[in-house]
XYZ file of C-alpha atoms in Angstrom:
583
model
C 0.000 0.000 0.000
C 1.556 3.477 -0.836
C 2.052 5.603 2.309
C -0.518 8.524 2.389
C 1.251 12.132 2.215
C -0.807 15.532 3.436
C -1.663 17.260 0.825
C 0.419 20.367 2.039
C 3.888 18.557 0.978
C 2.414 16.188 -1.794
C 1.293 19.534 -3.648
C 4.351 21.630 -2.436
C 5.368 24.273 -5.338
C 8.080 22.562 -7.534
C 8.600 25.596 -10.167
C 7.994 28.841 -10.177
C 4.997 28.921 -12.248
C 3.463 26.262 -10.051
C 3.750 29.363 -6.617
C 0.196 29.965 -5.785
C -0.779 33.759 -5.755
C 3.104 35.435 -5.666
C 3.059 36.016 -9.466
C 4.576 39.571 -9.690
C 7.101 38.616 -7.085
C 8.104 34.892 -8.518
C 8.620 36.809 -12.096
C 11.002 39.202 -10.561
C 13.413 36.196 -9.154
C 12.790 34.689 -12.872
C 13.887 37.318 -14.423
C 16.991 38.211 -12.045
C 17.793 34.553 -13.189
C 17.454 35.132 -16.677
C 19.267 38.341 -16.650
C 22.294 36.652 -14.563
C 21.658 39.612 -11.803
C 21.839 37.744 -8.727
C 22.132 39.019 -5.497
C 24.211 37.680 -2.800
C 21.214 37.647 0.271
C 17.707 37.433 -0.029
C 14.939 37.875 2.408
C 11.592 36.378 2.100
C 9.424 38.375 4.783
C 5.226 36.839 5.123
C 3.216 35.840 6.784
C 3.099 31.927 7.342
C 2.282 29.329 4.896
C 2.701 32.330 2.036
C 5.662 30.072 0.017
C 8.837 31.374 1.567
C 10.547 28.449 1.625
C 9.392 26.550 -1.616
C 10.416 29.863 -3.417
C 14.276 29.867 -2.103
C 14.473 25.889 -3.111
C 12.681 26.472 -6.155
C 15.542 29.708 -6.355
C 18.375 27.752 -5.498
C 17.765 24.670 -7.360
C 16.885 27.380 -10.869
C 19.938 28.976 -10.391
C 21.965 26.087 -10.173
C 20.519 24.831 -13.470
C 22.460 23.983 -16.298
C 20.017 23.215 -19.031
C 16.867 25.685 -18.234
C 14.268 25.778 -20.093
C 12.548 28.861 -22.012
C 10.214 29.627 -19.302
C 13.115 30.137 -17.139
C 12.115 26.827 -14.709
C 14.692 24.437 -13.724
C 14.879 21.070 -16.203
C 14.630 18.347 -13.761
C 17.169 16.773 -15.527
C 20.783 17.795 -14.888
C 22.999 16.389 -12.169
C 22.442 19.556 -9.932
C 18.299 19.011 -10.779
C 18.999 15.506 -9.747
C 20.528 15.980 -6.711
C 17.759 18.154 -5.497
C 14.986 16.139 -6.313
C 16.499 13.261 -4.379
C 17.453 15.609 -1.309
C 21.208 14.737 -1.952
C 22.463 17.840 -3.301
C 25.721 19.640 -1.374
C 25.067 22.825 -2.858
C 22.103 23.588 -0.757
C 21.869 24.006 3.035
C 19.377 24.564 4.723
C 19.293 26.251 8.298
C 16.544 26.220 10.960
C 17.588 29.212 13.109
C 15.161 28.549 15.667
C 16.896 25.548 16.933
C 20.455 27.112 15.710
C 20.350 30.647 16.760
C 23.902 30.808 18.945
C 27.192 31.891 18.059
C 28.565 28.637 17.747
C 25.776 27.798 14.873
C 26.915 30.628 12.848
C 30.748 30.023 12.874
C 30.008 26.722 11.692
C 28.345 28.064 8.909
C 30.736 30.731 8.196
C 33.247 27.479 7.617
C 31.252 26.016 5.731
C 30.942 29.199 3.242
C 34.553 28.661 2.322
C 33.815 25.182 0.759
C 32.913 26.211 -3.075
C 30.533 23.765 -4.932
C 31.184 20.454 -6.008
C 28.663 20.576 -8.999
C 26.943 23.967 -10.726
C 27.973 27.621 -9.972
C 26.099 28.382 -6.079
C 26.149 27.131 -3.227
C 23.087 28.425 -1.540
C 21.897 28.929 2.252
C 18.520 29.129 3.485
C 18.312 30.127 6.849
C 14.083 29.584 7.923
C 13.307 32.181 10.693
C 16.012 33.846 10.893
C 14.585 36.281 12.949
C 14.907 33.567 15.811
C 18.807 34.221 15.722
C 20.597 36.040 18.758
C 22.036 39.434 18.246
C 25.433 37.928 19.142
C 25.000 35.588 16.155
C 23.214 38.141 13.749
C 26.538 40.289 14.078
C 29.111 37.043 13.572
C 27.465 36.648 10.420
C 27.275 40.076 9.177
C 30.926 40.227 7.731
C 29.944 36.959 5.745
C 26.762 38.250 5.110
C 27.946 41.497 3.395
C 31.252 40.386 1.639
C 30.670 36.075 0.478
C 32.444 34.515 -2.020
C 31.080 35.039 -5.457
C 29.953 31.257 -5.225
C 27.784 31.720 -1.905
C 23.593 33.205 -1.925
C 22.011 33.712 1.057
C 17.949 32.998 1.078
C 16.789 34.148 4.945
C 12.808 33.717 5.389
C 11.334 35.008 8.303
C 7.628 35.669 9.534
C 8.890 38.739 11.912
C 11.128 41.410 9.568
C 10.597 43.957 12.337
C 12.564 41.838 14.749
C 15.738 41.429 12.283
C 18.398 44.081 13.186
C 18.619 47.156 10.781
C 22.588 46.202 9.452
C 21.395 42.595 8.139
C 18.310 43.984 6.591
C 20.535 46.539 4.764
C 22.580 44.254 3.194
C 19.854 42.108 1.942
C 17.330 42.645 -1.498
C 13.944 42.274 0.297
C 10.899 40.439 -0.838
C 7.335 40.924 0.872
C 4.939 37.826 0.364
C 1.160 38.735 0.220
C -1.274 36.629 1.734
C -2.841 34.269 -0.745
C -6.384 35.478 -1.491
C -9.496 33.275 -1.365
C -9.720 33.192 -4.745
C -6.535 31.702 -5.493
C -6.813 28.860 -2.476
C -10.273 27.820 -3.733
C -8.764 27.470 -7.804
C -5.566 25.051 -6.035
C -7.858 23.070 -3.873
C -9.690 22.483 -6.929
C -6.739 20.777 -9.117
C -5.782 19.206 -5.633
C -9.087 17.984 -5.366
C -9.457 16.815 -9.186
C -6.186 15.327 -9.008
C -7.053 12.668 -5.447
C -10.464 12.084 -7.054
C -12.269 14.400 -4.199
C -15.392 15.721 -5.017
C -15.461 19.426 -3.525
C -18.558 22.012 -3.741
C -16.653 25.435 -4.319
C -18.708 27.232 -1.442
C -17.285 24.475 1.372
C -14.462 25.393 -0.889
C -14.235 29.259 0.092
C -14.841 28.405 4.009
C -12.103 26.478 4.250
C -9.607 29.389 2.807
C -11.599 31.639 4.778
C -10.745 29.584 7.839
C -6.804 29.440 6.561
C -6.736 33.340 6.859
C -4.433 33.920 3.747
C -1.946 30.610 4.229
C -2.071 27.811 1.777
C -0.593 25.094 3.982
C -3.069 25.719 6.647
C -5.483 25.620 3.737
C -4.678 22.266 2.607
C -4.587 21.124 5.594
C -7.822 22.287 6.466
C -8.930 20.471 3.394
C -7.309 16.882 3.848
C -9.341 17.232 7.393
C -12.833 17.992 6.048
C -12.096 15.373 2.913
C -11.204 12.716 5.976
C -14.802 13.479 7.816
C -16.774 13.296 4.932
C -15.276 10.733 2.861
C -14.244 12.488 -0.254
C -17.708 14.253 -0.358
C -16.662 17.483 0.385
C -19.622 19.192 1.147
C -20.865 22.887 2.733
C -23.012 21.619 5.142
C -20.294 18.586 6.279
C -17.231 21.629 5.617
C -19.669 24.042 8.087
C -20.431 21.468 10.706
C -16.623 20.051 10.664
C -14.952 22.690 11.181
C -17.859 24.557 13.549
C -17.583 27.942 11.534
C -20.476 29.896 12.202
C -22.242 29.977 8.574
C -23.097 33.309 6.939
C -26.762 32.615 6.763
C -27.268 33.093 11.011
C -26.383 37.021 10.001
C -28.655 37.250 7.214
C -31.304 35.942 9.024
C -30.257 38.846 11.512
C -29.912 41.286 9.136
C -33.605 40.698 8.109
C -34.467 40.691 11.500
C -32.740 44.880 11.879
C -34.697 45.779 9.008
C -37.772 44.380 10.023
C -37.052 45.582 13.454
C -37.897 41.941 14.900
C -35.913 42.415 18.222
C -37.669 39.090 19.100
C -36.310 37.192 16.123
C -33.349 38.517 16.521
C -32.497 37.331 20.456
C -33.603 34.043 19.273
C -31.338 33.671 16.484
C -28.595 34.610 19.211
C -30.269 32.182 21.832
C -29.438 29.473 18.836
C -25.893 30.496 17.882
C -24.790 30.511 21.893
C -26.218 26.605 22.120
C -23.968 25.379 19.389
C -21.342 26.492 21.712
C -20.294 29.794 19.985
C -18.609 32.746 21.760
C -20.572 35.725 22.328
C -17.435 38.010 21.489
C -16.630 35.893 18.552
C -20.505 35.959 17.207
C -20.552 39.852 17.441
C -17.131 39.961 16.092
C -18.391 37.989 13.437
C -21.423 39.966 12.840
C -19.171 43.472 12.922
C -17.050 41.514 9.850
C -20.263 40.600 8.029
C -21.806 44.306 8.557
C -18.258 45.657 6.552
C -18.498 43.006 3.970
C -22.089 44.634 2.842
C -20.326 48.200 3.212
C -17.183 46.658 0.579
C -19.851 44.954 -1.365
C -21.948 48.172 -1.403
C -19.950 49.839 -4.321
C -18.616 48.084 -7.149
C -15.457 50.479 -6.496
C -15.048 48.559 -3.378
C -16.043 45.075 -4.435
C -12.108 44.110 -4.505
C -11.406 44.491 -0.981
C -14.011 41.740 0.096
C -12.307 38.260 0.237
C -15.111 35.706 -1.293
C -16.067 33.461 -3.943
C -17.550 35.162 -6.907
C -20.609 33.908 -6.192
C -20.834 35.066 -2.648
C -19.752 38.611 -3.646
C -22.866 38.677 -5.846
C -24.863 37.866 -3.241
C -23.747 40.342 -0.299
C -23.728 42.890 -3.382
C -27.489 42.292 -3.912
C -28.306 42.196 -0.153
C -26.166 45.379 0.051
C -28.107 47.566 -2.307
C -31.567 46.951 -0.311
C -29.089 48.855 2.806
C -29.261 52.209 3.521
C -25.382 53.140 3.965
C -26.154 54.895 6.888
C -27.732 51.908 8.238
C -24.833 49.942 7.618
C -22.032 52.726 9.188
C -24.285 52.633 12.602
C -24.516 48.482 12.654
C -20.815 48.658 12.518
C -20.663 51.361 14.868
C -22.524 49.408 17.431
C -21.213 46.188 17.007
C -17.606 47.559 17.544
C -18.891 49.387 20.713
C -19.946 45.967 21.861
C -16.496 44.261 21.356
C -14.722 47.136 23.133
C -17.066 46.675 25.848
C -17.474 43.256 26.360
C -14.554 42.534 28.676
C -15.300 45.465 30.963
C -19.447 43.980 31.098
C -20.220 41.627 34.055
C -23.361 40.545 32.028
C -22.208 39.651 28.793
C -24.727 38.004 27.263
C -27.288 40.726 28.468
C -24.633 43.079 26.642
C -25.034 41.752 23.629
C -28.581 41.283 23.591
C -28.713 44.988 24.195
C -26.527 45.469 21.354
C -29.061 43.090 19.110
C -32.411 45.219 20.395
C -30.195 48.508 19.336
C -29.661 47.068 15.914
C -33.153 46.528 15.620
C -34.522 49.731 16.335
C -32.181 51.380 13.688
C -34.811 51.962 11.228
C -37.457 52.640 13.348
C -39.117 55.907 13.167
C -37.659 58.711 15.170
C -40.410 60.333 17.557
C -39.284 63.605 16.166
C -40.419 62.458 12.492
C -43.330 60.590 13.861
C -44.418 61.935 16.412
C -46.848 59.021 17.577
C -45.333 56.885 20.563
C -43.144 59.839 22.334
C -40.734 58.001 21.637
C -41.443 55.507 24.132
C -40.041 51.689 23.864
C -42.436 49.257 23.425
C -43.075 45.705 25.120
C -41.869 42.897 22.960
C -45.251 41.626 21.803
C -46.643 45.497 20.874
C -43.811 45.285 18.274
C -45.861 44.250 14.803
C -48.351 46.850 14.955
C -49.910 49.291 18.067
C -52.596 51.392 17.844
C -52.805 54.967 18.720
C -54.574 55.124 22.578
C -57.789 56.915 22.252
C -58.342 60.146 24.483
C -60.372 59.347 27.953
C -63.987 60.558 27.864
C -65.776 61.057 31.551
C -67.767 58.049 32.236
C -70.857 57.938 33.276
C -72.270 58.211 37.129
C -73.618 55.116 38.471
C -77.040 54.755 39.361
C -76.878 54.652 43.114
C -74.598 57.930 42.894
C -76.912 59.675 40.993
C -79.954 58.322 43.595
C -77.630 59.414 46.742
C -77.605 63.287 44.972
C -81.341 63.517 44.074
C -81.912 62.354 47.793
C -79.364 65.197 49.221
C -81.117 68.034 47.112
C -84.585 67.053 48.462
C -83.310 67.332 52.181
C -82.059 70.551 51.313
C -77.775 69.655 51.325
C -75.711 71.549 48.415
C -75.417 69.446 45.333
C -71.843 68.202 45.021
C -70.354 68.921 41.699
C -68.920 65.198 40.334
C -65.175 64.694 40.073
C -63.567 66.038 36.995
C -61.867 62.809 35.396
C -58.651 62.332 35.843
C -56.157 63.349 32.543
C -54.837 60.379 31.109
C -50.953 60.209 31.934
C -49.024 59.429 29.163
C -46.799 55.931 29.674
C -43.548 55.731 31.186
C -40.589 54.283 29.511
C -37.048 55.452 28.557
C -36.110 57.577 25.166
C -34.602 56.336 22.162
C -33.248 56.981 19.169
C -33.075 55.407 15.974
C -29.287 54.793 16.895
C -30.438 53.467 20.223
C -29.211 56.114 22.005
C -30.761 59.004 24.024
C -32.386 61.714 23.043
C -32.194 64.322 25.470
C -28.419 65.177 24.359
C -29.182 65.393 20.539
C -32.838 66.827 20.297
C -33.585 68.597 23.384
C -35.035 71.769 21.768
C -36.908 69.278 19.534
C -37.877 67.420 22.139
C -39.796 69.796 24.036
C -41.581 71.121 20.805
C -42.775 67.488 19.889
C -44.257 67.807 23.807
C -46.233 70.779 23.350
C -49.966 70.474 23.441
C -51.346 71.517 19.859
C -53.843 73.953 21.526
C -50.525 75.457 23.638
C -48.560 75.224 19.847
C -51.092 76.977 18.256
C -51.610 79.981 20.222
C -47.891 80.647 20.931
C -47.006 84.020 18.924
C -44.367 83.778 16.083
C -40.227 84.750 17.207
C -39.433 87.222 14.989
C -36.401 88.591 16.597
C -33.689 89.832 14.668
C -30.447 88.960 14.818
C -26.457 89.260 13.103
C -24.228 86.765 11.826
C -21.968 86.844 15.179
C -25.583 85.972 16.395
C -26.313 83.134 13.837
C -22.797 82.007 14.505
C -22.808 81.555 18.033
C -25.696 79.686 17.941
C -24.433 77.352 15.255
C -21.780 76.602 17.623
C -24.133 75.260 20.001
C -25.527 73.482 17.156
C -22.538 71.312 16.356
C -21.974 70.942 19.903
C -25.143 69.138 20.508
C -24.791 65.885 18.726
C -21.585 63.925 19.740
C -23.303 60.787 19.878
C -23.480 60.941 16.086
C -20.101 60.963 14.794
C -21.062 61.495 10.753
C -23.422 64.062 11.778
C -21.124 65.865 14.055
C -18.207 65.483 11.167
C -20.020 67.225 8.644
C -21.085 69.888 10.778
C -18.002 71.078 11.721
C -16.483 70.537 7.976
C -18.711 73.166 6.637
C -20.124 76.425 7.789
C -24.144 77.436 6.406
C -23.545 79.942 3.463
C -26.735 82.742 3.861
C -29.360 82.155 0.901
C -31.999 84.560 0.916
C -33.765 86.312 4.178
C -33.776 84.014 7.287
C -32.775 80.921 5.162
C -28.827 78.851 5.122
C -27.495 76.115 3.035
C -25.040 74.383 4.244
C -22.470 72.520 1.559
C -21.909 68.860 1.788
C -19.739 66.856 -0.587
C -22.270 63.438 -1.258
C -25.662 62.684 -1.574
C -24.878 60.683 1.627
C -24.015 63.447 3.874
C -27.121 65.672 2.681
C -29.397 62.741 3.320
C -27.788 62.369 7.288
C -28.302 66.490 7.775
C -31.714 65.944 6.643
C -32.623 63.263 9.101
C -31.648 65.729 12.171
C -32.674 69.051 9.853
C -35.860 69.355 12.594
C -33.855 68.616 15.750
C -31.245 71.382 14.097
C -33.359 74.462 12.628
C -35.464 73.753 16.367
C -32.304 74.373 18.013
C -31.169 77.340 15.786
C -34.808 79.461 15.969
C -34.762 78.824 20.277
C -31.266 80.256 20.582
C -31.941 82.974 17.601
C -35.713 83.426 18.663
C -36.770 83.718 15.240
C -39.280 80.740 14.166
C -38.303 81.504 10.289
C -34.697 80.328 10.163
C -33.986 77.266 8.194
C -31.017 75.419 7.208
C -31.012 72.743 4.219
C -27.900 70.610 3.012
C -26.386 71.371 -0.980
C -24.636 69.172 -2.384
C -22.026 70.566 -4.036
C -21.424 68.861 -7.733
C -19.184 71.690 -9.358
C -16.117 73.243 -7.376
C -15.588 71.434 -4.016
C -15.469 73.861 -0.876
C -12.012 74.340 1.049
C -13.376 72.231 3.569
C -13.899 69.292 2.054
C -11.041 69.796 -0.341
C -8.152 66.728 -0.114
C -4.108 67.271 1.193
C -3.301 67.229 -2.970
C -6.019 70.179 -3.085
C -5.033 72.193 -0.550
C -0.862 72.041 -1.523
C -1.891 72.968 -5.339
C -4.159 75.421 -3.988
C -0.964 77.344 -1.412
C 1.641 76.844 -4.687
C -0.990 78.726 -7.107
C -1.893 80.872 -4.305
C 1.898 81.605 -3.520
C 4.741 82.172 -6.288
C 7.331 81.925 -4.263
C 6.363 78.736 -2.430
C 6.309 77.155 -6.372
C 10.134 78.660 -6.969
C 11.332 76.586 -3.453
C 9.774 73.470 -5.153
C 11.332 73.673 -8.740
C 14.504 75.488 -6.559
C 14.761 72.068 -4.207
C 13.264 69.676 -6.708
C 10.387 69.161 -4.527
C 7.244 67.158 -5.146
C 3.746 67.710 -3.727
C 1.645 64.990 -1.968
């Protein structure tokens, strides 16, 4: 029986072309080989599982080629291909440095550079994390390091550049491996998979590299594991269940459950992700991720920086677009504010459920808009639909009262006037927001309007003070003071000052459709605010967009350096004087 090998060194890279997702930094080292430019130390920097170490064997058994072919790959056939392929070659050495990190180690290599090679032109060193190595060793080897014989390359690969000393990185050409993107794991599992006669559905696919977090050999790993479980029936539901991932559907479900504003839905769907043994911080961590994927998959601009299978992309892209992006920014907002949080809470599932019942009210109708509940919270079942409370009418005396009176006025007793009904109270309850957070910070002025009795509105005289800009000014200062709970709000208030229209009436410039539609949703709280403090009931404030010339304020660090050099001759003579650059 032949002996089973993981798929992780059974599929190892053998050429360059064969690298998986380092194609831009694999035809740089071809071409150095092509070009006979060769350095005499390399380091491979990545994260792990990237191909740092199949790239300086594949390296060092290319260069020591003698018969390559066209595509620049090694021929498999020379002695010095030989000798590599059956792991007897003397030309190539490899180093762990995290078992050999002493002086001692690196003298003994440092002999061993003065041997030349028996067979092909380089001998070649690969010292794996070399970051490992003392700084008593890393300066032993720097005189070898800068000055080696003309036979000797040195491939270091480390995981850690930051902890390498400065003098060895200088004397090294540098290469940065990227992490391997989803799409590139899923296309190699599927050869690997073709090739052992696996069948693999390409969604269980795509949760297995999103479970490898950018590494290939943790991929394939990954993917001999979930093949083992299920046979060679690699499935989602068997890939999902193996590997306990917490499937993207439990936040859809959610996310229907915001828009709907189903807060009972939604602590039920949590109730079921805590009993498959999920963490809470890890399911709202989760749900933060999910919440940016729809922002990334929101704009087709965008679309490249979320890490899915095609077909996923499409569908956060549709389920995106039925979003408000404000709704979106907040959902992330809150879900980050529960992470930072949870540590500090004593109740931690209450914490989150707080969070959920936040996210849920979102989209609900601000009192200020409405105008209906006082922006009171409702009990969970009053949730689908309530209906307005009717005004109390005086009821009607009982008959034995109205005997008892008719029997005082015929002895001659004053006729006592019946109690005046009591006014209905209006229900308790605490404020909220559409953000879930209190009102009395962000609306007060609006607040107290939406309180007024109508009769009390209706009879109050019209402010018709007048007032300067200082005036309008200072109060706009209160103004942008007033909403700190609302971070986009508050940002494009103080980006932009109101520019006077006509009369009584300001518009104030905003760069996106976006912004305007976020002043508009707090333009009552705002103008409220604005005619208390001014006493004048006819000044308004409405958001522009501005699509010609952008304002200085929302001008970019490019626009405001052109703007000082065209502004200032003599700043534009130091620039051409010092051959300066802008941005």
């Amino acid at each position: 029986m032949e002996q089973y090998i993981v798929s992780a060194r059974k599929y190892r890279p053998t050429t360059f072309d064969s690298v998986v997702g380092q194609h831009a930094l694999t035809a740089t080292l071809k071409n150095a080989i092509a070009t006979d430019r060769l350095a005499h130390a390399y380091l491979f920097c990545g994260s792990r599982g990237v191909g740092k170490t199949s790239c300086a064997r594949i390296f060092a058994k290319t260069i020591n080629c003698t018969n390559r072919t066209a595509a620049g790959e090694a021929c498999n056939e020379c002695d010095s291909c030989r000798q590599f392929n059956e792991n007897r070659s003397m030309n190539i050495l490899e180093l762990d440095a995290a078992s050999h990190n002493g002086v001692d180690e690196m003298k003994t290599l440092i002999d061993q550079v003065m041997v030349p090679p028996t067979t092909g032109r380089y001998r070649v060193f690969i010292i794996d994390e070399v970051h490992m190595l003392t700084t008593q060793a890393f300066n032993a080897f720097l005189k070898t390091l800068e000055e080696p014989p003309a036979y000797v390359v040195f491939i270091l690969a480390t995981t850690e550049k930051h902890k390498i000393i400065p003098t060895i990185l200088s004397r090294c050409q540098i290469y940065d491996f990227n992490r391997i993107s989803i799409s590139d794991m899923v296309a190699h599992m599927q050869r690997v998979a073709a090739k052992e006669g696996i069948t693999a559905e390409p969604e269980a696919l795509a949760v297995i590299a999103q479970k490898a977090d950018g590494a290939m050999r943790d991929a394939l790993s990954i993917f001999d594991q979930v093949a083992a479980s299920s046979r060679g029936n690699i499935t989602y539901a068997s890939t999902v269940e193996n590997l306990n991932v917490l499937d993207h559907s439990y936040y859809a479900r959610l996310v229907d459950a915001f828009v709907a504003g189903d807060v009972p839905s939604a602590l039920l769907i949590y109730k079921e992700v805590r009993s498959k043994g999920f963490d809470s911080q890890f399911f709202i961590n989760g749900l933060g991720l999910y919440m940016r994927d729809l922002m990334v998959a929101s704009n087709p601009a965008t679309m490249t920086l979320l890490e899915a299978s095609d077909e996923m992309k499409e569908q956060m892209a549709a389920r995106a677009a039925k979003l408000h992006p404000t709704f979106i920014y907040k959902a992330m907002d809150l879900c980050n504010d529960a992470d930072f949080n949870f540590r500090q809470a004593s109740n931690k599932q209450f914490l989150i459920e707080l969070t959920l019942i936040k996210l849920c009210q979102l989209l609900s109708p601000s009192p200020d808009e409405s105008g209906s509940d006082g922006g009171q919270l409702k009990p969970l079942g009053q949730y689908a639909k309530s209906e307005p409370t009717a005004p109390q009418t005086p009821q009607p005396q009982p008959a034995a009262q109205n005997m008892a009176q008719q029997q005082a006025t015929a002895a001659g007793m004053p006729r006592q006037a019946a109690p005046a009904p009591r006014p209905a109270q209006p229900p308790t309850g605490h404020t909220y927001s559409p953000g879930g957070l209190s009102l009395r910070a962000r609306h007060t002025a609006a607040a107290e309007t939406a309180a007024r009795p109508l009769q009390e509105a209706q009879a109050a005289p019209v402010r018709d003070s007048k007032f300067t800009d200082a005036d309008f000014d200072t109060a706009w200062s209160k103004v942008r003071g007033s909403f700190r709970d609302e971070p986009l709000l508050t940002s494009i208030l103080l980006a932009a000052a109101p520019e006077k229209a006509e009369g009584t009436a300001y518009t104030l410039p905003v760069g996106s459709e976006i912004q305007a539609e976020a002043v508009r949703k707090f333009a009552r709280a705002i103008n409220g605010m604005l005619r208390d403090s001014l006493q004048n009931d006819s000044v308004t404030v409405e958001p522009k967009v501005c699509e010609g010339e952008i304002p200085p304020a929302f001008w970019t660090e490019q626009q405001v350096l052109e703007h000082i050099v065209s502004a200032h001759p003599a700043v534009a003579e130091m620039i051409t004087k010092y051959k300066m650059r802008l941005g």
